[in-house]
Short mmCIF file of C-alpha atoms in Angstrom, two decimals:
data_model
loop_
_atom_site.label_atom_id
_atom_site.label_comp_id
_atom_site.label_asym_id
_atom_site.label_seq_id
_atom_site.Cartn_x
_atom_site.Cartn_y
_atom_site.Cartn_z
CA UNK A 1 97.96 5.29 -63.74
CA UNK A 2 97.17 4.32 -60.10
CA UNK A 3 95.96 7.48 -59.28
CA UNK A 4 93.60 7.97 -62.50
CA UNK A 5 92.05 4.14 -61.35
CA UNK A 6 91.85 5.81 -57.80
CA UNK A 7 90.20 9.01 -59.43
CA UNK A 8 87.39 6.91 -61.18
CA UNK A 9 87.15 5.35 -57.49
CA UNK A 10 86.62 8.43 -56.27
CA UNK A 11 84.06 9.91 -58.46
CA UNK A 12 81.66 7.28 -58.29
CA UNK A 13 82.00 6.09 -54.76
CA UNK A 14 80.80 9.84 -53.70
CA UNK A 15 77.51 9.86 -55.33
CA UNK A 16 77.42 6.15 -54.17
CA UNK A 17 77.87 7.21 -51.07
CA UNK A 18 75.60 10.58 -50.94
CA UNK A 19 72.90 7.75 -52.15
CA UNK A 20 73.13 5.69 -49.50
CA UNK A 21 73.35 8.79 -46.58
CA UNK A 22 70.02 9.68 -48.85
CA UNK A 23 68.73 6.45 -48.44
CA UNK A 24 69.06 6.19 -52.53
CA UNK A 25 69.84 2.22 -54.09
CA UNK A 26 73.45 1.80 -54.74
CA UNK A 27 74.60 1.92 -58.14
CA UNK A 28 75.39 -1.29 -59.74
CA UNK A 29 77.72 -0.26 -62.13
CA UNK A 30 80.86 0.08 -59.08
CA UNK A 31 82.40 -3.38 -60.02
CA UNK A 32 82.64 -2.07 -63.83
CA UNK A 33 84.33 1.04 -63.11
CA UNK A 34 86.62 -0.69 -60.80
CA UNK A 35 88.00 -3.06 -63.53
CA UNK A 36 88.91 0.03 -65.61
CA UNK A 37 92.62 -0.40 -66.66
CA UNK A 38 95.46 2.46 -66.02
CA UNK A 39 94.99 5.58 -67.98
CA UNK A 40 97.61 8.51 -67.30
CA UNK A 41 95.76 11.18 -65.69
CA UNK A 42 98.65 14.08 -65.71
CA UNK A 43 97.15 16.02 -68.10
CA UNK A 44 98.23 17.52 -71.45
CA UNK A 45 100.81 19.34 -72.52
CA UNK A 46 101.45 20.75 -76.55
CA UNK A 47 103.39 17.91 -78.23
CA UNK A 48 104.14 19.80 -80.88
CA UNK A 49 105.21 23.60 -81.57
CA UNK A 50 104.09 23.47 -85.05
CA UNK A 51 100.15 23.80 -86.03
CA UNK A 52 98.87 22.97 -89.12
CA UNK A 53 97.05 26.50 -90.22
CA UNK A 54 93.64 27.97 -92.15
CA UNK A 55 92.51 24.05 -91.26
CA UNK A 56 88.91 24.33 -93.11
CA UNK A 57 87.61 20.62 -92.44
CA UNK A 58 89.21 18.00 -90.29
CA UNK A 59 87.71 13.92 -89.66
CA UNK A 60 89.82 11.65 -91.38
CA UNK A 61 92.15 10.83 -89.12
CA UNK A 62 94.96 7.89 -88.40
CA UNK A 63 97.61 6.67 -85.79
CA UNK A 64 100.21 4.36 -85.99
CA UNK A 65 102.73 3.69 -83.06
CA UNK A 66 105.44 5.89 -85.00
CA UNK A 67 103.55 8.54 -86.73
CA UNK A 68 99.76 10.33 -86.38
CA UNK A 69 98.30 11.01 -89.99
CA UNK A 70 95.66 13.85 -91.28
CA UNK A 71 93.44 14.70 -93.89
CA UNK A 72 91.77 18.12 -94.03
CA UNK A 73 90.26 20.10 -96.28
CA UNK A 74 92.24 23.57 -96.01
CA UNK A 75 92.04 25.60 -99.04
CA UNK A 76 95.48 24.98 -100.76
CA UNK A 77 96.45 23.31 -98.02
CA UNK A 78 94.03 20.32 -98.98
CA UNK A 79 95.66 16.79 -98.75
CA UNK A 80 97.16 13.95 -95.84
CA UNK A 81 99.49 14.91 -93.73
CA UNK A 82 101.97 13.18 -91.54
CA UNK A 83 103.42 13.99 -87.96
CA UNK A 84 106.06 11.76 -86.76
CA UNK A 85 105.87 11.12 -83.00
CA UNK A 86 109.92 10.68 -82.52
CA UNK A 87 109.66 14.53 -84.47
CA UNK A 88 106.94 16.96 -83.34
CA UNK A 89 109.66 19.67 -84.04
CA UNK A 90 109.29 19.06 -87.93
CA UNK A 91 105.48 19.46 -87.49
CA UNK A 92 103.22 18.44 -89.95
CA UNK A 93 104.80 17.15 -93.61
CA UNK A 94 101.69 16.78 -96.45
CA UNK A 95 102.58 13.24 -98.14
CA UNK A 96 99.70 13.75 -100.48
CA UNK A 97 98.50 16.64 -101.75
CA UNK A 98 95.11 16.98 -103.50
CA UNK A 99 96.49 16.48 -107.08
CA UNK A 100 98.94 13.33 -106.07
CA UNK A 101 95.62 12.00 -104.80
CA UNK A 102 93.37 12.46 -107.46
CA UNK A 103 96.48 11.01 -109.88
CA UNK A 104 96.52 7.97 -107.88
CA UNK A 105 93.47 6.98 -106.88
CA UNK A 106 92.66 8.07 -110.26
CA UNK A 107 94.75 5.38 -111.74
CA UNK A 108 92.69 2.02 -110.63
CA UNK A 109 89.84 3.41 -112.61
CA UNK A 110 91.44 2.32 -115.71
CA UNK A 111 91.09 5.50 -117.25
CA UNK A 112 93.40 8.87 -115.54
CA UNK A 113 91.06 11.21 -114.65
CA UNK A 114 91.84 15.44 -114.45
CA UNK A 115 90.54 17.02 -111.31
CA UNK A 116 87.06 17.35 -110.87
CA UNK A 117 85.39 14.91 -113.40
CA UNK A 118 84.13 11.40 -112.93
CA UNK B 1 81.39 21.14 -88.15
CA UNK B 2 81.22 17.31 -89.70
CA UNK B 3 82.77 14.71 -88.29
CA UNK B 4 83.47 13.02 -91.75
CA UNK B 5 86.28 14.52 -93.26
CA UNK B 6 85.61 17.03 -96.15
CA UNK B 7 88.73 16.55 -98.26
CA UNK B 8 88.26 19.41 -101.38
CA UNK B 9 84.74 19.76 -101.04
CA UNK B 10 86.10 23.27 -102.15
CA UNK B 11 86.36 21.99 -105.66
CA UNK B 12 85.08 18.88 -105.48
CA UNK B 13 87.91 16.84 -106.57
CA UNK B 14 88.64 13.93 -103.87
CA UNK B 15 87.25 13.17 -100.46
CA UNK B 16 88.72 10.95 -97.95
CA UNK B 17 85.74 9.42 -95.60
CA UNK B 18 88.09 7.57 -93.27
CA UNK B 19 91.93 6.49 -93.16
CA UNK B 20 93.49 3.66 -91.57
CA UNK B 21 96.42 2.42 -91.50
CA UNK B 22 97.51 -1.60 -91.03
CA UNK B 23 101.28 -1.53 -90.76
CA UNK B 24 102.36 0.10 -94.03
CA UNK B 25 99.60 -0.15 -95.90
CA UNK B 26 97.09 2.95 -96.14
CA UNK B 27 93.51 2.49 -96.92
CA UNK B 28 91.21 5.50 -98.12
CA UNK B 29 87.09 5.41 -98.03
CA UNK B 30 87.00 7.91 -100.69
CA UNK B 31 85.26 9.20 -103.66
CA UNK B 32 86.50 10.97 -106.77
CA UNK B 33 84.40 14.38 -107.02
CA UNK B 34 81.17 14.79 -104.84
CA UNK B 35 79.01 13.06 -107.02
CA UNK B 36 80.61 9.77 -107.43
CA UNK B 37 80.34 6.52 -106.02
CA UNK B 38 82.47 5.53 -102.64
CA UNK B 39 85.63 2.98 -102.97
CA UNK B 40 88.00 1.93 -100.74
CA UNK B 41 91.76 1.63 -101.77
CA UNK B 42 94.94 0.30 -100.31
CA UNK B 43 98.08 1.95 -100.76
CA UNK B 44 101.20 3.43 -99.41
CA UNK B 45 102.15 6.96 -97.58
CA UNK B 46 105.11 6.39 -99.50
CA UNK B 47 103.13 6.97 -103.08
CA UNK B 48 103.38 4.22 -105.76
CA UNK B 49 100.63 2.13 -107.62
CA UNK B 50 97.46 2.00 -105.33
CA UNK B 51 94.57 -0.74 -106.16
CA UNK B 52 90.63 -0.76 -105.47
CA UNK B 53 89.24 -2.92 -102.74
CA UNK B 54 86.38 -4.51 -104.12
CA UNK B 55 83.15 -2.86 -105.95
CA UNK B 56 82.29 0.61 -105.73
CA UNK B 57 79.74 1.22 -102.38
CA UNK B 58 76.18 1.95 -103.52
CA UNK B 59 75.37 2.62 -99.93
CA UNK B 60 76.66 6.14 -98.53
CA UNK B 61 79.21 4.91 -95.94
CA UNK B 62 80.27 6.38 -93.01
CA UNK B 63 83.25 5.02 -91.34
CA UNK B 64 85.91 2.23 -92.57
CA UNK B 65 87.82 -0.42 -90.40
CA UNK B 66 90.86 -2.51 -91.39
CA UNK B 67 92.05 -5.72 -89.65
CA UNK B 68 94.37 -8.22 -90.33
CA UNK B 69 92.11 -10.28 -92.67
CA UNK B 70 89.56 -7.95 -94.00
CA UNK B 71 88.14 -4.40 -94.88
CA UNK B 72 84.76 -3.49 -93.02
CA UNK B 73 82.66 -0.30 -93.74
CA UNK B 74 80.16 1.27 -91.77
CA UNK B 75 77.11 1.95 -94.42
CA UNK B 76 73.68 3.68 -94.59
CA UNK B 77 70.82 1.28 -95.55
CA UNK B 78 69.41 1.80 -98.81
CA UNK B 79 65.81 -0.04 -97.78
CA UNK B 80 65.19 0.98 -94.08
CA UNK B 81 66.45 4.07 -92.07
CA UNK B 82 69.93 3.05 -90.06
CA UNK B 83 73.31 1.47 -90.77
CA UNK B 84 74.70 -2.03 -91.65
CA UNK B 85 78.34 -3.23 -92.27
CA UNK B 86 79.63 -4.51 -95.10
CA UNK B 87 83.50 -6.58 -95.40
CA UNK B 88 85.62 -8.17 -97.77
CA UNK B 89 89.15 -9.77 -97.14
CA UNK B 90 91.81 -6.85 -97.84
CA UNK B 91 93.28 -8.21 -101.23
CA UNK B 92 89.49 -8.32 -102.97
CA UNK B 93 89.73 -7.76 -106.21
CA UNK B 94 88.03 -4.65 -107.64
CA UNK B 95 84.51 -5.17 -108.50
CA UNK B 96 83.99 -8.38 -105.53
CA UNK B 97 80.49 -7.52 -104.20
CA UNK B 98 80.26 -6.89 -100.38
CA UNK B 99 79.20 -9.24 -97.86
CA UNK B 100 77.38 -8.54 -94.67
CA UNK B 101 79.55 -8.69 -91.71
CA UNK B 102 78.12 -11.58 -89.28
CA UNK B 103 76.78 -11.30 -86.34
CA UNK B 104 76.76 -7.50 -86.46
CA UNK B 105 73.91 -5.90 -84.44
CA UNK B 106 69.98 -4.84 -85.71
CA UNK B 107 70.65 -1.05 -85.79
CA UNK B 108 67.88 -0.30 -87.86
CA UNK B 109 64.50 0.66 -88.03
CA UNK B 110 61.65 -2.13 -88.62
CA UNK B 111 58.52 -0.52 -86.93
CA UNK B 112 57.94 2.81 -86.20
CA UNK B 113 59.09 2.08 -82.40
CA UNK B 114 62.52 0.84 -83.46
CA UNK B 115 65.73 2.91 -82.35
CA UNK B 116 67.60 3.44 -85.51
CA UNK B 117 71.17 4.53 -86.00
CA UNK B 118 71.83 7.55 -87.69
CA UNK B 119 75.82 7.93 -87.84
CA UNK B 120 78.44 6.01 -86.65
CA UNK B 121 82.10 5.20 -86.17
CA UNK B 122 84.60 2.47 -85.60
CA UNK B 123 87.63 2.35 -82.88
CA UNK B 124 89.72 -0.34 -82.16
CA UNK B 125 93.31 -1.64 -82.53
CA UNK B 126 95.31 -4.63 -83.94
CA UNK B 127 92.71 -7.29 -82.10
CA UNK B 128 89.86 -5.34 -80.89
CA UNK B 129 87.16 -3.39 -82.68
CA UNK B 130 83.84 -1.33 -81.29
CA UNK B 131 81.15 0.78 -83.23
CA UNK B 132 79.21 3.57 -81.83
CA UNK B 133 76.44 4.40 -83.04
CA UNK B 134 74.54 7.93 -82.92
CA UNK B 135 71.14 6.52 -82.36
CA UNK B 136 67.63 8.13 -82.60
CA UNK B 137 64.31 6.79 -81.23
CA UNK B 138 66.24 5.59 -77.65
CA UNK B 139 64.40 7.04 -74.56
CA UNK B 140 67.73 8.36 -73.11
CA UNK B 141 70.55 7.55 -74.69
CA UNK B 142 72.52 9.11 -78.23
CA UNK B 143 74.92 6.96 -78.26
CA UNK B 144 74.95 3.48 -78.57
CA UNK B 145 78.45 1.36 -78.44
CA UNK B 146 78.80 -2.40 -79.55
CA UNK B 147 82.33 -4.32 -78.98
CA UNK B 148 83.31 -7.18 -81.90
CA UNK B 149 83.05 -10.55 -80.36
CA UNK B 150 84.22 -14.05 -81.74
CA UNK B 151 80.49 -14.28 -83.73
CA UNK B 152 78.69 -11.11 -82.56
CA UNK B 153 78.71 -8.00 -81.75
CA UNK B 154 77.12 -7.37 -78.21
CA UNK B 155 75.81 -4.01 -76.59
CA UNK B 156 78.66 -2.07 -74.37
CA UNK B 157 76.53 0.15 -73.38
CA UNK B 158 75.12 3.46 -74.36
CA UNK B 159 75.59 6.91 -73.11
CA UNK B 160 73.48 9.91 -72.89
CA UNK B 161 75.51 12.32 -74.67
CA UNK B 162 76.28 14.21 -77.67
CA UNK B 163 77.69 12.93 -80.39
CA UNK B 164 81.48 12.58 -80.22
CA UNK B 165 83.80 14.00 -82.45
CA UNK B 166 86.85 11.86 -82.05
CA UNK B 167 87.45 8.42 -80.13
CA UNK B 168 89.13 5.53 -79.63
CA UNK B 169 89.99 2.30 -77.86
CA UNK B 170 93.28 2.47 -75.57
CA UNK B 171 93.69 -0.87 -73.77
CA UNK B 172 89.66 -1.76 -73.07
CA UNK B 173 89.03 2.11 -72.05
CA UNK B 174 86.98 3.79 -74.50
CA UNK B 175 87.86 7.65 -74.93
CA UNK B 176 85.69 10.20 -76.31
CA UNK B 177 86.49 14.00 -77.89
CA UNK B 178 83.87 16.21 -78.17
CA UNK B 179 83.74 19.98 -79.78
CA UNK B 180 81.86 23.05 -78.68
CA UNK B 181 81.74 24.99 -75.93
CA UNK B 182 79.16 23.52 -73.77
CA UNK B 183 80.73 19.85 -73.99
CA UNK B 184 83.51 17.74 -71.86
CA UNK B 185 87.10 18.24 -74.23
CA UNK B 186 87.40 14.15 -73.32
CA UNK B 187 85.93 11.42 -71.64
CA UNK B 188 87.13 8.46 -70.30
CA UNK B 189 87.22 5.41 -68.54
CA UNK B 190 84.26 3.75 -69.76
CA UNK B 191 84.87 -0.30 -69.73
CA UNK B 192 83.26 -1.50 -72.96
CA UNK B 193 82.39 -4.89 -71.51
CA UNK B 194 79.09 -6.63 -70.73
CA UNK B 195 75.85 -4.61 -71.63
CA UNK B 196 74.98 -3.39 -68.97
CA UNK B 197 73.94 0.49 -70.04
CA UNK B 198 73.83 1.60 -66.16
CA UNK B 199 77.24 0.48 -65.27
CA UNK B 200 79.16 2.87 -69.06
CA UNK B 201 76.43 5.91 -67.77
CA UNK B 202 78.45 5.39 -64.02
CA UNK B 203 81.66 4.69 -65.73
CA UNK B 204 81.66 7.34 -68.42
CA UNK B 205 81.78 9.77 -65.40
CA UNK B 206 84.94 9.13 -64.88
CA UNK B 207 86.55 12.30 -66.99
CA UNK B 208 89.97 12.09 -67.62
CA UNK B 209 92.40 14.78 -66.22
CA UNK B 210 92.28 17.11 -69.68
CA UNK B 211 94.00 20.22 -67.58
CA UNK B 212 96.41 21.54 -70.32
CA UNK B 213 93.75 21.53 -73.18
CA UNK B 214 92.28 25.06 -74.27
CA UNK B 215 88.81 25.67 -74.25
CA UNK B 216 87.03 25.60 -77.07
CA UNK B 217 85.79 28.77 -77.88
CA UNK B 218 83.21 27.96 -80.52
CA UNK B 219 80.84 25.04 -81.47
CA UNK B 220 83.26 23.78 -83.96
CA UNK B 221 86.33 24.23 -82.02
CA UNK B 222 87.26 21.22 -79.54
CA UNK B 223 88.74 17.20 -80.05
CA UNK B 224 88.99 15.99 -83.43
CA UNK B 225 91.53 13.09 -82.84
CA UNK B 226 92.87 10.94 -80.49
CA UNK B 227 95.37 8.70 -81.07
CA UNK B 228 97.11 6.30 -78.11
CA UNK B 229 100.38 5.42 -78.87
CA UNK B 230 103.54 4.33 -77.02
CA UNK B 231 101.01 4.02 -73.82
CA UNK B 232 100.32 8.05 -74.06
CA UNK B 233 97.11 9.64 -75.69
CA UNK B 234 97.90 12.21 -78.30
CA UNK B 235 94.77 14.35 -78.50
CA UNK B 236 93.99 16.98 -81.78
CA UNK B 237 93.30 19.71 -80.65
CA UNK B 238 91.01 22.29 -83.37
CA UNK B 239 90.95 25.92 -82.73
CA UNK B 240 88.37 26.91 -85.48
CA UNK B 241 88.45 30.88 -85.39
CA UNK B 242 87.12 30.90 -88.80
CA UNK B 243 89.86 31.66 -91.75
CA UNK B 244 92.18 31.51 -89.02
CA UNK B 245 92.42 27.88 -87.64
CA UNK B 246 94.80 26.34 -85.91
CA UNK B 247 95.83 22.48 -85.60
CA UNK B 248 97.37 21.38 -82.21
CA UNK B 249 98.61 18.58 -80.81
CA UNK B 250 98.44 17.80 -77.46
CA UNK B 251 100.13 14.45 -75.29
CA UNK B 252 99.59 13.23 -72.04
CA UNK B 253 101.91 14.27 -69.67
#
């Protein structure tokens, strides 16, 4: 936290200062960077053991306080998927796959639609 | 790699745009089969009836946001090159015609010396809410980033970077993900207030401590995600290698 706000400091107080030994204008932007709140700065580590595999397409992508949530495109893999933050050993859990979608998404139209027809 | 999610592009039967979540309820930007029309519906992770959010999108949309009140999509003119935002409240009925969100900022292109956006993205969290926007026609800068105000939506700032393929609002600090090889992993620290451009370029300097994260091997390998929660930033981590790709997740430390 502290140090990460120090960090930022840091980085732009030296080319501040290398522009002012080079007679260079100050940068304006020092009171900005020193309002930045704490981040953690410790690095990463792998949350989870458990990768999600053959992952052809990712994007769509969510986060809730209790949970992180996927869609990808991944062969027969294709559909949501759910990763619960108080469980990274259970890994990724699909709670849609591509057919469950289709069915009920499919369902507001009025009219049940099979897979690949409008 | 796209940004937007390609959900079944394989066979063409469903693709999700964008996903959000407010409290329980899930919304999808989606589209039935490739050729189809966009829609946004709200629903459940848990499964049960889902509804449609207002009319179909005639506009290719690129990114959706959800608030307490209302539903807001990020959406390619059809008239002039660059993007506009459409809302409705959350429980519109399906069919209820679009409105232009107010206030939101002239991202498109009226002369032929007009920067235009070309892509862009929301990030936020229960009360705050920022677009970027991948701009074109800009003498330095890609990236263009407005923050939600009471009535408007001011500048933030812009960067002169690549396009980002993952970010998101933590507390007022703006974090970026990038993919490829030749590209930061993350970026942080960039305060998204005022407008003054010099002071995010100065900011967005600042990188955030990302030793633990692999190096991306390829162009398409790198951040796809990130997601703070419970005051730590959980990043996605893809490791492309072709038929043989790998999900990861990664947490702050």
């Amino acid at each position: 936290m502290v140090r990460f706000r120090a960090f930022l400091s840091l980085l732009t107080a030296v080319p501040l200062a290398l522009a002012a030994s080079c007679g260079g204008d100050a940068d304006p932007a020092e009171e900005v960077v020193a309002d930045i709140p704490d981040v953690p700065s410790e690095g990463f580590g792998l949350f989870s053991t458990v990768t999600l595999d053959s992952v052809m397409h990712v994007g769509s992508f969510a986060c809730r306080d209790d949970a992180m949530f996927v869609a990808v495109g991944a062969a027969e893999k294709t559909g949501i998927y759910k990763m619960e933050l108080d469980s990274p050993e259970l890994g990724w859990r699909q709670i849609y796959d591509q057919e469950a979608l289709v069915t009920a998404l499919s369902a507001t139209l009025g009219v049940a639609l099979p897979p690949g027809k409008s | 790699m796209s940004n937007i999610l390609d959900l079944g592009f394989s066979n063409e039967d469903v693709e999700v745009r964008a996903m959000r979540f407010f409290g329980d309820e899930l919304y999808l930007l989606d589209r039935i089969s490739a050729n189809a029309e966009f829609m946004v519906h709200r629903g459940s992770e848990e499964g049960g009836l889902w509804a449609q959010v207002g009319a179909n999108t005639l506009e290719t949309p690129s990114d959706m946001w959800v608030d307490k009140d209302n539903v807001y999509l990020l959406v390619n003119r059809a008239d002039k090159p660059g993007l506009d935002c459409l809302m409705l409240p959350k429980t519109a009925a399906p069919g209820t015609a679009w409105n232009a969100c107010p206030g939101f900022p002239d991202v498109v292109k009226d002369g032929n010396e007009d920067p235009y956006s070309v892509f862009a993205k929301f990030a936020g969290d229960a009360g705050d809410v920022a677009a970027w926007f991948e701009m074109k026609g800009m003498d330095e800068a890609t990236v263009a980033l407005y923050r939600r105000a009471p009535d408007s939506w001011p500048e933030a700032g812009s960067l002169p970077t690549v396009k980002p393929a993952a970010w998101a609002l933590d507390s007022g600090v703006i974090l970026l993900g990038f993919v490829g090889t030749d590209a930061p992993a993350v970026m942080a620290g960039v305060p998204l207030q005022g407008g003054d451009s010099g002071a995010m370029r100065a900011a967005a300097t600042g990188v955030l401590n990302v030793s633990g994260l692999p190096t991306p091997k390829d162009k398409f390998s790198g951040v796809v995600g990130i997601c703070p929660a419970r005051g730590k930033q959980f990043v996605l981590f893809l490791d492309y290698a072709s038929l043989n790709s790998k999900l990861y997740v990664y947490k702050n430390l």
